[in-house]
Amino acid sequence: MEPIIHFAPYTGWVYPNETVFEWSVLIAVYPYLTGLVAGAFTVSSLYQVFGFERLKPVAHLALLTSLSFMIFVPTPLLLHLGHPERAFNSTITPHLTSAMAMFGFFASFYVALLILEGWFAYRPFIVSQAQTKTGLLGKFYGLLTLGSHDVSEPVMRFDRKWIFALAVIGIPAAHGLHGYVGFMYGSLKSREWWSSDLMPVIFLFSAIISGVALLVVLYVASCKLRKIPVDAACVKGLAYTIWAFIMIAIVLEALAFANLVYKGREGIDMIMEYVTGPLLIPYFLLQFAIGMIVPLLWLSYMIWRGTSGRALVVGVTLCACLVLFSVFMMRWNVVIGGQEISKTGKGLLAYHMPFFGKEGALMAILLTIAPLGLLYVLTRLFPPWADAAAHAHV
Amino acid sequence: MKKEDSKPTLEARRAFLAKLGGAASCAGVVVGAATLGVVPAIAAKTGAPPDAGSFPTKDYDWTKHQWGFGVDATKCIGCLRCVEACKNENEVPRNAHQFRTWVERYVHLEGEEAVRIDSQQDPVNIQASGSEKEFRFANRYKDAKVDKAFFVPKLCNHCAHPACVQVCPVGATYKTEDGVVLIDHDYCIGCRYCVQACPYGARYFNEEKGVSDKCTWCYHRITKGLQPACVEVCPVGARIFGDQKDKQSPISLFIRNNRVQVLRPESGNAPNVFYVGIDKEVN
């Protein structure tokens, strides 16, 4: 393989080895995907555990979304590794002092949990399909029943207990997984831009809003595609969720930034030069103003005015799109932004993303939308639509 | 990476796998053990096997040495022979962006508040050398009034508490008994977390090999009684290397006879490269 080294232009004084950007856009995609997983799972849990009835139309979709994205979470990492064939070294021989070493365990545990919860949730559907479908599809569902065809009420009660328990365990698992991703950056003392105690919670809350926003978009899009009316109460429930969590996300980000500036440790001059220069648009304008403040104000307005019907659906969907964009910008500004500020504290670098290639923009886009392809297949095999009522909803 | 460099982690790995197979076969147990404080005991198993007479090679016992490195910045003339020797000796990629060692130039010009800093990779310096494979400092300040100027050689600090070792998810980078931080190129997965964690910018990623790389103090040489290549070629003795366990070694004398300092002491990494003659801007 021909080595591809992307030298970065710089100003001021940077260490010679820093002129190669080691963490590319794929490393920004990775926390973006895990965030969507955690956020989507939050929606599922709000219904399964906390009994938010109005979220029923998206509860199963949330579960499938979470699973689809989770399966793709390792892909940006594997593409990035110098030796992807050695990826399992971190699971076989984890170096326990590393913040990265436990990822394989956490991720595997969470995927197993999602599959198990999904299986319980879809069991009545799987059984009915196994009994009615013939051919390959019938065999497929038959295999998935795992030999258990009993869907009597006592058994369903047992299943519901399992779903509840798994959803309860899933909350710390999903959020722990994502908080942990934040810790991987926040625990590094080599970069002032990353080294914040608030980083895990910032990642967590931005994850929640991104996942909920994704579900808004997916739900509204699915209704349009299926030509059924959008359940405005459900959309409003999701809007409330985004509205509540976006405020916390904004406050946390603002606090982290205020801390950084107020403490004014070594290198702060360069950070200020950076945020008021190259980062002004991606950080203050795109991530904060357009991606967070606008949705917050817009959602507040709609809640205050009691907007309903089409205006509500359109408004919330657009807000959700902005939030999805904002959270991606947040990942970008952390991962790429962190590397654009030199460790010397005396220089700035500029990352130029290639379009093609293993770690280019095209690959990043493909990896971000690939889970949607899987989700489409899953929704065909396991329809998550509440109106179909083909399977039991707890 | 030489063969002997990879041995300790293999030993540690076997020991760890043996443990894993027995007690810690499920993640819950591992996490439980971690919370009980077993982590340091497992994580620190990068030492020599207890019954080894000599290690890592037959003629070398790493328990009998404690290597250290000194830099006398007052002597450095910025000739960059060390950089070229290192590239030759250690198969460092022949470009102006990846180095195991480098030299920084600090120049205070009359009337200017901020110090001007550059290194051999600076485009102006590359232009002066005429190639990305040869290095020299351009005489860019010949017409300026220079108040103060000096060179600072840099390399991996082989820290006592290395952040790079801490973050490596597979233990491919490790601390040897004789005080050197090495990388097992046969085990590194190429995640580059260590590159990010090093506050000194001492690590780079070798794209061709798909692994991280950095200065080893020429471990393949020092374990045979030789000096690191950069020390060997330095014409002015600005680089000092030796065994801190030998009180009469060059490094012991250097540390004893000078007021030495380390880079970024606040990081808690406890570097083992000791500097004399650097200024407040150097980090």
Coordinates of C-alpha atoms in Angstrom, one line a residue, chain A residues 122-386:
Chain A
Y122 CA -40.5 -8.7 18.4
R123 CA -41.1 -12.2 19.6
P124 CA -44.9 -12.2 19.0
F125 CA -44.3 -10.9 15.5
I126 CA -41.5 -13.4 14.8
V127 CA -43.7 -16.3 16.0
S128 CA -46.7 -15.2 13.9
Q129 CA -44.4 -14.8 10.9
A130 CA -42.9 -18.2 11.4
Q131 CA -46.3 -19.7 11.5
T132 CA -47.7 -17.9 8.4
K133 CA -44.7 -17.4 6.1
T134 CA -43.3 -20.1 4.0
G135 CA -40.1 -20.6 2.1
L136 CA -36.8 -19.0 3.0
L137 CA -38.5 -16.2 4.9
G138 CA -40.5 -18.7 7.0
K139 CA -37.3 -20.5 7.8
F140 CA -35.6 -17.3 8.8
Y141 CA -38.4 -16.3 11.2
G142 CA -38.6 -19.9 12.4
L143 CA -34.9 -19.8 13.3
L144 CA -35.4 -16.6 15.1
T145 CA -38.1 -18.0 17.3
L146 CA -35.3 -20.1 18.9
G147 CA -37.8 -22.8 19.3
S148 CA -40.1 -20.8 21.5
H149 CA -43.6 -20.4 19.9
D150 CA -45.5 -19.7 23.1
V151 CA -47.1 -16.3 23.1
S152 CA -49.7 -16.9 25.7
E153 CA -50.4 -14.1 28.2
P154 CA -48.3 -15.5 31.1
V155 CA -45.4 -15.9 28.7
M156 CA -45.9 -12.4 27.4
R157 CA -45.9 -11.1 31.0
F158 CA -42.5 -12.8 31.4
D159 CA -41.3 -11.2 28.2
R160 CA -42.4 -7.8 29.3
K161 CA -40.5 -8.1 32.5
W162 CA -37.4 -8.9 30.4
I163 CA -37.9 -6.0 28.1
F164 CA -38.3 -3.7 31.0
A165 CA -35.2 -5.0 32.7
L166 CA -33.2 -4.8 29.6
A167 CA -34.4 -1.3 28.9
V168 CA -33.4 -0.3 32.4
I169 CA -29.9 -1.8 32.0
G170 CA -29.7 -0.3 28.6
I171 CA -30.0 3.3 29.9
P172 CA -26.7 3.3 31.8
A173 CA -25.2 1.0 29.1
A174 CA -26.0 3.4 26.2
H175 CA -25.2 6.5 28.1
G176 CA -22.1 5.0 29.7
L177 CA -20.9 4.0 26.3
H178 CA -21.2 7.5 25.1
G179 CA -19.9 9.2 28.2
Y180 CA -17.0 6.9 27.9
V181 CA -16.3 8.2 24.4
G182 CA -16.2 11.7 25.8
F183 CA -13.8 10.5 28.5
M184 CA -11.4 9.3 25.8
Y185 CA -10.9 12.9 24.8
G186 CA -11.5 14.7 28.2
S187 CA -8.9 12.5 29.9
L188 CA -6.0 13.5 27.6
K189 CA -3.8 16.2 29.2
S190 CA -1.8 16.8 26.1
R191 CA -4.5 19.1 24.6
E192 CA -6.0 22.0 26.4
W193 CA -9.0 22.0 24.0
W194 CA -9.9 18.4 25.0
S195 CA -8.7 18.2 28.6
S196 CA -12.0 19.1 30.3
D197 CA -13.8 17.2 33.1
L198 CA -17.1 18.2 31.5
M199 CA -16.3 16.5 28.2
P200 CA -18.0 13.2 29.0
V201 CA -21.3 14.9 30.0
I202 CA -21.1 17.3 27.1
F203 CA -20.8 14.3 24.8
L204 CA -23.7 12.6 26.5
F205 CA -26.2 15.4 26.3
S206 CA -25.3 16.3 22.7
A207 CA -25.7 12.6 22.0
I208 CA -29.2 12.5 23.5
I209 CA -30.4 15.5 21.4
S210 CA -28.9 14.1 18.3
G211 CA -30.6 10.7 18.7
V212 CA -33.9 12.2 19.5
A213 CA -33.6 14.5 16.5
L214 CA -32.7 11.6 14.3
L215 CA -35.9 9.8 15.3
V216 CA -38.0 12.9 14.6
V217 CA -36.6 12.9 11.0
L218 CA -36.9 9.2 10.6
Y219 CA -40.4 9.1 12.0
V220 CA -41.7 11.9 9.9
A221 CA -40.0 10.6 6.8
S222 CA -41.4 7.1 7.4
C223 CA -44.9 8.5 7.7
K224 CA -44.5 10.4 4.4
L225 CA -43.1 7.3 2.7
R226 CA -45.9 5.1 4.1
K227 CA -48.5 7.8 3.3
I228 CA -49.9 7.8 6.8
P229 CA -50.7 10.8 8.9
V230 CA -47.9 11.9 11.3
D231 CA -48.9 11.5 15.0
A232 CA -48.5 15.1 16.1
A233 CA -48.6 14.1 19.8
C234 CA -45.6 11.9 19.3
V235 CA -43.7 14.6 17.4
K236 CA -44.5 17.0 20.2
G237 CA -43.3 14.5 22.8
L238 CA -40.0 14.3 20.9
A239 CA -39.9 18.1 20.6
Y240 CA -40.2 18.4 24.4
T241 CA -37.4 15.9 24.8
I242 CA -35.1 17.8 22.5
W243 CA -36.1 21.1 24.1
A244 CA -35.3 19.9 27.6
F245 CA -32.0 18.3 26.8
I246 CA -30.7 21.0 24.4
M247 CA -30.8 23.5 27.2
I248 CA -28.5 21.3 29.3
A249 CA -26.3 20.7 26.3
I250 CA -25.9 24.4 25.7
V251 CA -25.2 25.2 29.3
L252 CA -22.6 22.5 29.6
E253 CA -20.8 23.5 26.4
A254 CA -20.9 27.2 27.5
L255 CA -19.6 26.2 31.0
A256 CA -16.7 24.2 29.5
F257 CA -15.7 27.1 27.3
A258 CA -16.0 29.6 30.1
N259 CA -13.8 27.5 32.3
L260 CA -11.2 27.2 29.6
V261 CA -11.1 31.0 29.0
Y262 CA -11.4 31.9 32.7
K263 CA -8.6 29.6 33.9
G264 CA -6.5 31.0 31.0
R265 CA -3.8 28.4 31.3
E266 CA -0.8 28.1 29.0
G267 CA -1.8 28.2 25.4
I268 CA -5.0 30.2 26.0
D269 CA -3.8 33.0 23.7
M270 CA -3.6 30.6 20.8
I271 CA -7.0 29.1 21.7
M272 CA -8.6 32.5 21.7
E273 CA -6.9 33.3 18.4
Y274 CA -8.3 30.0 17.0
V275 CA -11.9 30.4 18.2
T276 CA -12.1 34.0 17.1
G277 CA -10.5 33.1 13.8
P278 CA -10.7 29.7 12.0
L279 CA -13.3 28.3 14.4
L280 CA -15.6 31.4 14.4
I281 CA -17.9 30.0 11.8
P282 CA -17.8 26.3 12.6
Y283 CA -18.1 26.8 16.3
F284 CA -20.0 29.9 17.2
L285 CA -22.1 30.2 14.0
L286 CA -22.8 26.7 12.8
Q287 CA -22.6 24.7 16.0
F288 CA -24.0 27.1 18.5
A289 CA -26.1 29.8 16.8
I290 CA -27.6 27.9 13.9
G291 CA -27.5 24.4 15.3
M292 CA -28.5 25.0 18.9
I293 CA -29.9 28.5 19.7
V294 CA -32.2 28.6 16.7
P295 CA -33.8 25.2 17.5
L296 CA -34.1 26.2 21.1
L297 CA -35.8 29.4 20.3
W298 CA -38.0 27.9 17.7
L299 CA -39.0 25.0 19.8
S300 CA -39.7 27.4 22.7
Y301 CA -41.9 29.5 20.5
M302 CA -43.9 26.5 19.3
I303 CA -44.4 25.1 22.8
W304 CA -45.3 28.6 24.1
R305 CA -47.8 29.2 21.2
G306 CA -49.1 25.7 21.3
T307 CA -48.4 25.2 17.6
S308 CA -50.0 22.1 16.3
G309 CA -50.7 20.2 13.1
R310 CA -48.5 20.7 10.0
A311 CA -46.7 23.7 11.4
L312 CA -45.6 21.8 14.4
V313 CA -44.4 18.8 12.4
V314 CA -42.5 20.9 9.9
G315 CA -41.0 23.1 12.6
V316 CA -39.9 20.2 14.8
T317 CA -38.5 18.4 11.8
L318 CA -36.5 21.4 10.7
C319 CA -35.2 21.9 14.2
A320 CA -34.2 18.3 14.4
C321 CA -32.2 18.6 11.1
L322 CA -30.4 21.6 12.6
V323 CA -29.7 19.7 15.8
L324 CA -28.3 16.8 13.8
F325 CA -26.1 19.2 11.9
S326 CA -25.0 21.0 15.1
V327 CA -24.0 17.8 16.9
F328 CA -21.9 16.7 13.9
M329 CA -20.2 20.1 14.0
M330 CA -19.6 19.6 17.7
R331 CA -17.8 16.3 17.0
W332 CA -15.9 17.9 14.2
N333 CA -14.9 20.9 16.4
V334 CA -13.7 18.6 19.2
V335 CA -11.8 16.1 17.1
I336 CA -10.4 18.2 14.3
G337 CA -10.4 21.4 16.3
G338 CA -8.4 19.9 19.0
Q339 CA -5.7 18.9 16.5
E340 CA -5.7 22.2 14.8
I341 CA -4.4 23.9 18.0
S342 CA -0.8 22.9 18.3
K343 CA 0.4 21.2 21.5
T344 CA 3.1 23.9 21.6
G345 CA 0.4 26.4 22.4
K346 CA 2.2 28.7 19.9
G347 CA 0.8 27.7 16.6
L348 CA -2.3 26.6 14.6
L349 CA -2.7 24.0 11.9
A350 CA -5.2 23.6 9.2
Y351 CA -6.9 20.3 8.4
H352 CA -7.8 19.7 4.8
M353 CA -10.2 16.8 4.3
P354 CA -9.7 14.8 1.2
F355 CA -12.9 13.9 -0.7
F356 CA -11.9 10.5 -1.8
G357 CA -9.9 7.8 0.0
K358 CA -10.1 5.6 3.1
E359 CA -10.5 8.6 5.4
G360 CA -12.1 11.2 3.1
A361 CA -15.3 13.1 3.1
L362 CA -17.1 10.6 0.8
M363 CA -16.3 7.7 3.2
A364 CA -17.5 9.7 6.2
I365 CA -20.8 10.4 4.4
L366 CA -21.2 6.8 3.4
L367 CA -20.5 5.6 6.9
T368 CA -23.0 8.0 8.4
I369 CA -25.8 7.0 6.0
A370 CA -25.0 3.3 5.8
P371 CA -26.8 2.6 9.0
L372 CA -30.0 4.0 7.3
G373 CA -29.7 1.2 4.7
L374 CA -29.5 -1.4 7.4
L375 CA -32.4 0.3 9.2
Y376 CA -34.5 0.0 6.0
V377 CA -33.8 -3.7 5.7
L378 CA -34.6 -4.2 9.4
T379 CA -37.9 -2.3 9.1
R380 CA -38.8 -4.6 6.2
L381 CA -38.1 -7.7 8.3
F382 CA -39.3 -6.3 11.6
P383 CA -41.9 -3.6 11.0
P384 CA -41.7 -1.2 13.9
W385 CA -44.9 0.6 13.1
A386 CA -47.3 0.8 16.0

